[in-house]
Amino acid sequence: MRGTLKSICAASAICLLTLACQPDSPAPAPVAKDLPKRSDLITRGKTTDSWQLVLRDAGGESVVTDLHGSSPAGNLTVTPPDNQAPADTFVASWNGPASLVVKGEPENFQPITMGGRVLEVIYKVIEADVSQASLAMGQPQAAMDITEQLNTRTTEGWQTSRIRLSCFADLGAPMSSMSEPVIISVVGSLKLQVTSARLVTFAGTATCDEEDGS
């Protein structure tokens, strides 16, 4: 009996030693979870996750809450359409130099910069008398000029703008530490209705100019 127990104990020890010496399983290949999780920046008129909608002008910046807000110097306001709530869009109204910004903690967009990923914004121009306007990512210098698009589309209804992330990267956008993925800067007068902004894979035509579709 003692011999049997000794054999069992010896076998158990060998098994435990064998298990302890097994090499760790190889790390899984990178998958989607390694990419930024927050592909939706604005959905149904509201920022998602920890992103915030910020209004910035010469007086500083303020955060929009419940689809209502005004920049410190009063050059930019955000309201629900016709001041009605609940709403799934918001209206941004400029009457002087100011920027509408989606802002959050820095996140690494570098892994999704290539491969067809675009910044897609769905919007409608209500009124426009703009002398200068741009859509930027990360910093104001990494910007696409959208002055003509805004001034000529007041009667065209909902529009979809798609610009490849690689275009912003080429202009110096800090893709590996992205804290402001949307910056709409305007000089002049503008009423812009926005329902969504997101990062999506797009197989169609999208260049470093604004691409629109109804």
PDB file of C-alpha atoms in Angstrom:
ATOM      1  CA  MET A   1       0.000   0.000   0.000  1.00  0.00           C
ATOM      2  CA  ARG A   2       2.826   2.344   0.915  1.00  0.00           C
ATOM      3  CA  GLY A   3       4.528   1.534  -2.349  1.00  0.00           C
ATOM      4  CA  THR A   4       1.355   2.410  -4.254  1.00  0.00           C
ATOM      5  CA  LEU A   5       1.045   5.785  -2.475  1.00  0.00           C
ATOM      6  CA  LYS A   6       4.701   6.550  -3.174  1.00  0.00           C
ATOM      7  CA  SER A   7       4.120   5.793  -6.861  1.00  0.00           C
ATOM      8  CA  ILE A   8       1.048   8.037  -6.985  1.00  0.00           C
ATOM      9  CA  CYS A   9       2.889  10.871  -5.219  1.00  0.00           C
ATOM     10  CA  ALA A  10       5.862  10.530  -7.536  1.00  0.00           C
ATOM     11  CA  ALA A  11       3.626  10.597 -10.594  1.00  0.00           C
ATOM     12  CA  SER A  12       1.763  13.650  -9.265  1.00  0.00           C
ATOM     13  CA  ALA A  13       5.034  15.472  -8.653  1.00  0.00           C
ATOM     14  CA  ILE A  14       6.170  14.703 -12.186  1.00  0.00           C
ATOM     15  CA  CYS A  15       2.858  16.001 -13.572  1.00  0.00           C
ATOM     16  CA  LEU A  16       3.107  19.197 -11.539  1.00  0.00           C
ATOM     17  CA  LEU A  17       6.697  19.710 -12.625  1.00  0.00           C
ATOM     18  CA  THR A  18       5.732  19.096 -16.242  1.00  0.00           C
ATOM     19  CA  LEU A  19       2.882  21.616 -16.058  1.00  0.00           C
ATOM     20  CA  ALA A  20       5.088  24.224 -14.406  1.00  0.00           C
ATOM     21  CA  CYS A  21       7.693  23.868 -17.129  1.00  0.00           C
ATOM     22  CA  GLN A  22       5.277  24.229 -19.994  1.00  0.00           C
ATOM     23  CA  PRO A  23       6.153  27.373 -22.042  1.00  0.00           C
ATOM     24  CA  ASP A  24       3.628  30.177 -22.065  1.00  0.00           C
ATOM     25  CA  SER A  25       1.155  30.105 -24.930  1.00  0.00           C
ATOM     26  CA  PRO A  26       2.178  32.386 -27.785  1.00  0.00           C
ATOM     27  CA  ALA A  27       0.624  35.859 -27.633  1.00  0.00           C
ATOM     28  CA  PRO A  28      -2.398  36.169 -29.899  1.00  0.00           C
ATOM     29  CA  ALA A  29      -1.993  38.157 -33.081  1.00  0.00           C
ATOM     30  CA  PRO A  30      -3.206  41.776 -32.865  1.00  0.00           C
ATOM     31  CA  VAL A  31      -6.933  42.044 -33.502  1.00  0.00           C
ATOM     32  CA  ALA A  32      -9.489  44.823 -33.616  1.00  0.00           C
ATOM     33  CA  LYS A  33      -9.355  45.355 -29.858  1.00  0.00           C
ATOM     34  CA  ASP A  34      -5.824  46.743 -30.295  1.00  0.00           C
ATOM     35  CA  LEU A  35      -7.250  49.556 -32.413  1.00  0.00           C
ATOM     36  CA  PRO A  36      -8.936  52.615 -30.935  1.00  0.00           C
ATOM     37  CA  LYS A  37     -12.273  51.531 -29.497  1.00  0.00           C
ATOM     38  CA  ARG A  38     -13.983  54.851 -30.025  1.00  0.00           C
ATOM     39  CA  SER A  39     -14.641  54.761 -33.766  1.00  0.00           C
ATOM     40  CA  ASP A  40     -17.870  56.697 -33.165  1.00  0.00           C
ATOM     41  CA  LEU A  41     -17.035  60.247 -32.130  1.00  0.00           C
ATOM     42  CA  ILE A  42     -20.500  61.779 -32.473  1.00  0.00           C
ATOM     43  CA  THR A  43     -23.621  59.687 -32.903  1.00  0.00           C
ATOM     44  CA  ARG A  44     -27.197  60.966 -33.027  1.00  0.00           C
ATOM     45  CA  GLY A  45     -25.923  64.428 -32.247  1.00  0.00           C
ATOM     46  CA  LYS A  46     -24.044  63.489 -29.059  1.00  0.00           C
ATOM     47  CA  THR A  47     -20.421  62.691 -28.385  1.00  0.00           C
ATOM     48  CA  THR A  48     -19.679  59.098 -27.404  1.00  0.00           C
ATOM     49  CA  ASP A  49     -17.693  57.525 -24.565  1.00  0.00           C
ATOM     50  CA  SER A  50     -15.371  60.102 -22.988  1.00  0.00           C
ATOM     51  CA  TRP A  51     -15.212  62.435 -25.982  1.00  0.00           C
ATOM     52  CA  GLN A  52     -16.517  65.948 -25.335  1.00  0.00           C
ATOM     53  CA  LEU A  53     -17.870  68.644 -27.626  1.00  0.00           C
ATOM     54  CA  VAL A  54     -15.853  71.801 -27.021  1.00  0.00           C
ATOM     55  CA  LEU A  55     -16.463  75.340 -28.291  1.00  0.00           C
ATOM     56  CA  ARG A  56     -13.290  77.400 -28.673  1.00  0.00           C
ATOM     57  CA  ASP A  57     -12.722  81.053 -29.515  1.00  0.00           C
ATOM     58  CA  ALA A  58     -10.400  83.891 -28.509  1.00  0.00           C
ATOM     59  CA  GLY A  59     -11.915  83.883 -25.015  1.00  0.00           C
ATOM     60  CA  GLY A  60     -10.965  80.249 -24.323  1.00  0.00           C
ATOM     61  CA  GLU A  61     -13.081  77.112 -24.521  1.00  0.00           C
ATOM     62  CA  SER A  62     -16.244  75.662 -22.993  1.00  0.00           C
ATOM     63  CA  VAL A  63     -17.852  72.217 -22.970  1.00  0.00           C
ATOM     64  CA  VAL A  64     -21.297  71.557 -24.458  1.00  0.00           C
ATOM     65  CA  THR A  65     -23.784  69.809 -22.179  1.00  0.00           C
ATOM     66  CA  ASP A  66     -27.241  68.553 -23.176  1.00  0.00           C
ATOM     67  CA  LEU A  67     -26.818  70.002 -26.693  1.00  0.00           C
ATOM     68  CA  HIS A  68     -26.540  73.541 -25.308  1.00  0.00           C
ATOM     69  CA  GLY A  69     -23.415  75.661 -25.114  1.00  0.00           C
ATOM     70  CA  SER A  70     -21.685  78.902 -26.022  1.00  0.00           C
ATOM     71  CA  SER A  71     -18.015  79.694 -26.547  1.00  0.00           C
ATOM     72  CA  PRO A  72     -16.506  82.085 -23.968  1.00  0.00           C
ATOM     73  CA  ALA A  73     -16.525  85.120 -26.293  1.00  0.00           C
ATOM     74  CA  GLY A  74     -19.899  84.191 -27.777  1.00  0.00           C
ATOM     75  CA  ASN A  75     -18.668  83.545 -31.318  1.00  0.00           C
ATOM     76  CA  LEU A  76     -20.101  80.009 -31.453  1.00  0.00           C
ATOM     77  CA  THR A  77     -23.207  78.452 -29.947  1.00  0.00           C
ATOM     78  CA  VAL A  78     -24.678  74.953 -30.037  1.00  0.00           C
ATOM     79  CA  THR A  79     -28.401  74.226 -29.634  1.00  0.00           C
ATOM     80  CA  PRO A  80     -30.819  71.433 -30.542  1.00  0.00           C
ATOM     81  CA  PRO A  81     -32.554  72.056 -33.894  1.00  0.00           C
ATOM     82  CA  ASP A  82     -35.225  74.718 -33.338  1.00  0.00           C
ATOM     83  CA  ASN A  83     -34.331  74.442 -29.634  1.00  0.00           C
ATOM     84  CA  GLN A  84     -36.426  71.278 -29.448  1.00  0.00           C
ATOM     85  CA  ALA A  85     -35.434  68.313 -27.285  1.00  0.00           C
ATOM     86  CA  PRO A  86     -34.968  65.401 -27.387  1.00  0.00           C
ATOM     87  CA  ALA A  87     -33.015  65.648 -30.633  1.00  0.00           C
ATOM     88  CA  ASP A  88     -30.601  63.458 -32.595  1.00  0.00           C
ATOM     89  CA  THR A  89     -28.699  66.372 -34.163  1.00  0.00           C
ATOM     90  CA  PHE A  90     -27.321  69.704 -33.047  1.00  0.00           C
ATOM     91  CA  VAL A  91     -26.966  73.079 -34.752  1.00  0.00           C
ATOM     92  CA  ALA A  92     -23.676  74.933 -34.453  1.00  0.00           C
ATOM     93  CA  SER A  93     -23.965  78.671 -35.184  1.00  0.00           C
ATOM     94  CA  TRP A  94     -20.900  80.829 -35.837  1.00  0.00           C
ATOM     95  CA  ASN A  95     -20.954  84.633 -35.827  1.00  0.00           C
ATOM     96  CA  GLY A  96     -17.191  85.122 -35.583  1.00  0.00           C
ATOM     97  CA  PRO A  97     -13.902  83.212 -35.524  1.00  0.00           C
ATOM     98  CA  ALA A  98     -14.325  80.008 -33.529  1.00  0.00           C
ATOM     99  CA  SER A  99     -13.817  76.236 -33.611  1.00  0.00           C
ATOM    100  CA  LEU A 100     -16.084  73.275 -32.904  1.00  0.00           C
ATOM    101  CA  VAL A 101     -13.886  70.536 -31.421  1.00  0.00           C
ATOM    102  CA  VAL A 102     -14.327  66.901 -30.435  1.00  0.00           C
ATOM    103  CA  LYS A 103     -11.865  66.512 -27.567  1.00  0.00           C
ATOM    104  CA  GLY A 104     -10.778  63.687 -25.259  1.00  0.00           C
ATOM    105  CA  GLU A 105      -7.855  61.838 -23.748  1.00  0.00           C
ATOM    106  CA  PRO A 106      -5.024  61.127 -26.234  1.00  0.00           C
ATOM    107  CA  GLU A 107      -5.492  57.876 -28.126  1.00  0.00           C
ATOM    108  CA  ASN A 108      -3.345  56.052 -30.672  1.00  0.00           C
ATOM    109  CA  PHE A 109      -4.875  56.325 -34.150  1.00  0.00           C
ATOM    110  CA  GLN A 110      -1.658  55.269 -35.890  1.00  0.00           C
ATOM    111  CA  PRO A 111      -2.731  51.609 -36.439  1.00  0.00           C
ATOM    112  CA  ILE A 112      -5.812  52.706 -38.394  1.00  0.00           C
ATOM    113  CA  THR A 113      -4.250  55.535 -40.388  1.00  0.00           C
ATOM    114  CA  MET A 114      -3.713  53.341 -43.437  1.00  0.00           C
ATOM    115  CA  GLY A 115      -6.004  50.739 -44.910  1.00  0.00           C
ATOM    116  CA  GLY A 116      -8.921  52.829 -46.107  1.00  0.00           C
ATOM    117  CA  ARG A 117     -10.072  54.325 -42.796  1.00  0.00           C
ATOM    118  CA  VAL A 118     -11.720  57.735 -43.183  1.00  0.00           C
ATOM    119  CA  LEU A 119     -13.142  60.481 -41.026  1.00  0.00           C
ATOM    120  CA  GLU A 120     -16.824  60.622 -41.971  1.00  0.00           C
ATOM    121  CA  VAL A 121     -19.020  63.574 -40.979  1.00  0.00           C
ATOM    122  CA  ILE A 122     -22.738  63.802 -41.804  1.00  0.00           C
ATOM    123  CA  TYR A 123     -23.979  67.384 -41.820  1.00  0.00           C
ATOM    124  CA  LYS A 124     -26.335  69.935 -43.350  1.00  0.00           C
ATOM    125  CA  VAL A 125     -25.534  73.563 -44.168  1.00  0.00           C
ATOM    126  CA  ILE A 126     -28.453  75.769 -43.105  1.00  0.00           C
ATOM    127  CA  GLU A 127     -26.879  79.194 -43.677  1.00  0.00           C
ATOM    128  CA  ALA A 128     -23.384  80.168 -44.791  1.00  0.00           C
ATOM    129  CA  ASP A 129     -21.441  83.366 -45.372  1.00  0.00           C
ATOM    130  CA  VAL A 130     -17.962  82.068 -44.678  1.00  0.00           C
ATOM    131  CA  SER A 131     -14.665  83.754 -45.503  1.00  0.00           C
ATOM    132  CA  GLN A 132     -12.550  80.842 -44.289  1.00  0.00           C
ATOM    133  CA  ALA A 133     -13.344  77.356 -42.980  1.00  0.00           C
ATOM    134  CA  SER A 134     -11.380  74.172 -42.373  1.00  0.00           C
ATOM    135  CA  LEU A 135     -11.756  70.622 -41.111  1.00  0.00           C
ATOM    136  CA  ALA A 136      -8.707  69.502 -39.150  1.00  0.00           C
ATOM    137  CA  MET A 137      -7.571  66.549 -37.052  1.00  0.00           C
ATOM    138  CA  GLY A 138      -5.217  66.769 -34.091  1.00  0.00           C
ATOM    139  CA  GLN A 139      -4.053  70.317 -34.674  1.00  0.00           C
ATOM    140  CA  PRO A 140      -5.281  73.320 -36.705  1.00  0.00           C
ATOM    141  CA  GLN A 141      -2.374  73.019 -39.147  1.00  0.00           C
ATOM    142  CA  ALA A 142      -3.469  69.523 -40.243  1.00  0.00           C
ATOM    143  CA  ALA A 143      -6.496  70.951 -42.018  1.00  0.00           C
ATOM    144  CA  MET A 144      -8.519  70.620 -45.214  1.00  0.00           C
ATOM    145  CA  ASP A 145     -10.068  73.788 -46.622  1.00  0.00           C
ATOM    146  CA  ILE A 146     -13.876  73.453 -46.731  1.00  0.00           C
ATOM    147  CA  THR A 147     -14.798  77.104 -47.388  1.00  0.00           C
ATOM    148  CA  GLU A 148     -16.275  76.524 -50.841  1.00  0.00           C
ATOM    149  CA  GLN A 149     -18.132  73.372 -49.798  1.00  0.00           C
ATOM    150  CA  LEU A 150     -19.920  75.225 -47.008  1.00  0.00           C
ATOM    151  CA  ASN A 151     -20.735  78.345 -49.017  1.00  0.00           C
ATOM    152  CA  THR A 152     -22.235  76.434 -51.949  1.00  0.00           C
ATOM    153  CA  ARG A 153     -24.369  73.807 -50.185  1.00  0.00           C
ATOM    154  CA  THR A 154     -27.036  75.712 -48.321  1.00  0.00           C
ATOM    155  CA  THR A 155     -29.779  74.176 -50.477  1.00  0.00           C
ATOM    156  CA  GLU A 156     -28.432  70.637 -50.886  1.00  0.00           C
ATOM    157  CA  GLY A 157     -29.710  68.958 -47.719  1.00  0.00           C
ATOM    158  CA  TRP A 158     -27.755  66.334 -45.840  1.00  0.00           C
ATOM    159  CA  GLN A 159     -24.177  65.761 -46.971  1.00  0.00           C
ATOM    160  CA  THR A 160     -21.559  63.125 -46.125  1.00  0.00           C
ATOM    161  CA  SER A 161     -17.927  64.210 -45.992  1.00  0.00           C
ATOM    162  CA  ARG A 162     -15.205  61.532 -46.069  1.00  0.00           C
ATOM    163  CA  ILE A 163     -11.495  62.273 -45.816  1.00  0.00           C
ATOM    164  CA  ARG A 164      -8.831  59.600 -45.456  1.00  0.00           C
ATOM    165  CA  LEU A 165      -6.943  59.594 -42.155  1.00  0.00           C
ATOM    166  CA  SER A 166      -3.698  59.316 -44.105  1.00  0.00           C
ATOM    167  CA  CYS A 167      -4.379  62.771 -45.546  1.00  0.00           C
ATOM    168  CA  PHE A 168      -4.361  64.311 -42.069  1.00  0.00           C
ATOM    169  CA  ALA A 169      -1.246  62.300 -41.161  1.00  0.00           C
ATOM    170  CA  ASP A 170       0.540  63.688 -44.217  1.00  0.00           C
ATOM    171  CA  LEU A 171      -0.222  67.200 -42.946  1.00  0.00           C
ATOM    172  CA  GLY A 172       1.370  66.469 -39.581  1.00  0.00           C
ATOM    173  CA  ALA A 173      -1.579  65.343 -37.473  1.00  0.00           C
ATOM    174  CA  PRO A 174      -0.320  63.557 -34.313  1.00  0.00           C
ATOM    175  CA  MET A 175      -1.960  60.206 -35.082  1.00  0.00           C
ATOM    176  CA  SER A 176      -0.168  58.326 -32.299  1.00  0.00           C
ATOM    177  CA  SER A 177      -1.506  60.727 -29.662  1.00  0.00           C
ATOM    178  CA  MET A 178      -4.858  61.980 -30.942  1.00  0.00           C
ATOM    179  CA  SER A 179      -6.877  64.102 -28.514  1.00  0.00           C
ATOM    180  CA  GLU A 180      -8.844  66.261 -30.991  1.00  0.00           C
ATOM    181  CA  PRO A 181     -10.003  64.091 -33.911  1.00  0.00           C
ATOM    182  CA  VAL A 182     -12.427  66.729 -35.231  1.00  0.00           C
ATOM    183  CA  ILE A 183     -11.731  70.476 -35.427  1.00  0.00           C
ATOM    184  CA  ILE A 184     -14.109  72.581 -37.531  1.00  0.00           C
ATOM    185  CA  SER A 185     -12.822  76.154 -37.645  1.00  0.00           C
ATOM    186  CA  VAL A 186     -14.806  78.971 -39.217  1.00  0.00           C
ATOM    187  CA  VAL A 187     -14.322  82.680 -39.848  1.00  0.00           C
ATOM    188  CA  GLY A 188     -17.620  84.270 -40.805  1.00  0.00           C
ATOM    189  CA  SER A 189     -21.259  83.365 -40.346  1.00  0.00           C
ATOM    190  CA  LEU A 190     -22.453  79.751 -40.485  1.00  0.00           C
ATOM    191  CA  LYS A 191     -25.253  77.515 -39.281  1.00  0.00           C
ATOM    192  CA  LEU A 192     -24.253  73.865 -39.500  1.00  0.00           C
ATOM    193  CA  GLN A 193     -26.437  70.931 -38.443  1.00  0.00           C
ATOM    194  CA  VAL A 194     -24.482  67.790 -37.463  1.00  0.00           C
ATOM    195  CA  THR A 195     -25.737  64.296 -36.713  1.00  0.00           C
ATOM    196  CA  SER A 196     -22.581  62.141 -36.668  1.00  0.00           C
ATOM    197  CA  ALA A 197     -18.802  61.951 -36.949  1.00  0.00           C
ATOM    198  CA  ARG A 198     -16.949  58.643 -36.966  1.00  0.00           C
ATOM    199  CA  LEU A 199     -13.921  56.723 -38.154  1.00  0.00           C
ATOM    200  CA  VAL A 200     -14.939  54.059 -40.656  1.00  0.00           C
ATOM    201  CA  THR A 201     -13.447  51.813 -43.303  1.00  0.00           C
ATOM    202  CA  PHE A 202     -14.568  53.051 -46.703  1.00  0.00           C
ATOM    203  CA  ALA A 203     -13.943  51.135 -49.919  1.00  0.00           C
ATOM    204  CA  GLY A 204     -15.179  53.876 -52.236  1.00  0.00           C
ATOM    205  CA  THR A 205     -13.514  57.014 -53.495  1.00  0.00           C
ATOM    206  CA  ALA A 206     -12.118  59.267 -50.802  1.00  0.00           C
ATOM    207  CA  THR A 207      -9.103  61.475 -51.406  1.00  0.00           C
ATOM    208  CA  CYS A 208      -7.448  64.358 -49.583  1.00  0.00           C
ATOM    209  CA  ASP A 209     -10.257  66.654 -50.689  1.00  0.00           C
ATOM    210  CA  GLU A 210     -13.672  66.589 -49.090  1.00  0.00           C
ATOM    211  CA  GLU A 211     -15.804  63.842 -50.655  1.00  0.00           C
ATOM    212  CA  ASP A 212     -19.556  64.180 -50.354  1.00  0.00           C
ATOM    213  CA  GLY A 213     -22.612  62.135 -51.058  1.00  0.00           C
ATOM    214  CA  SER A 214     -26.269  62.643 -50.307  1.00  0.00           C
TER     215      SER A 214
END
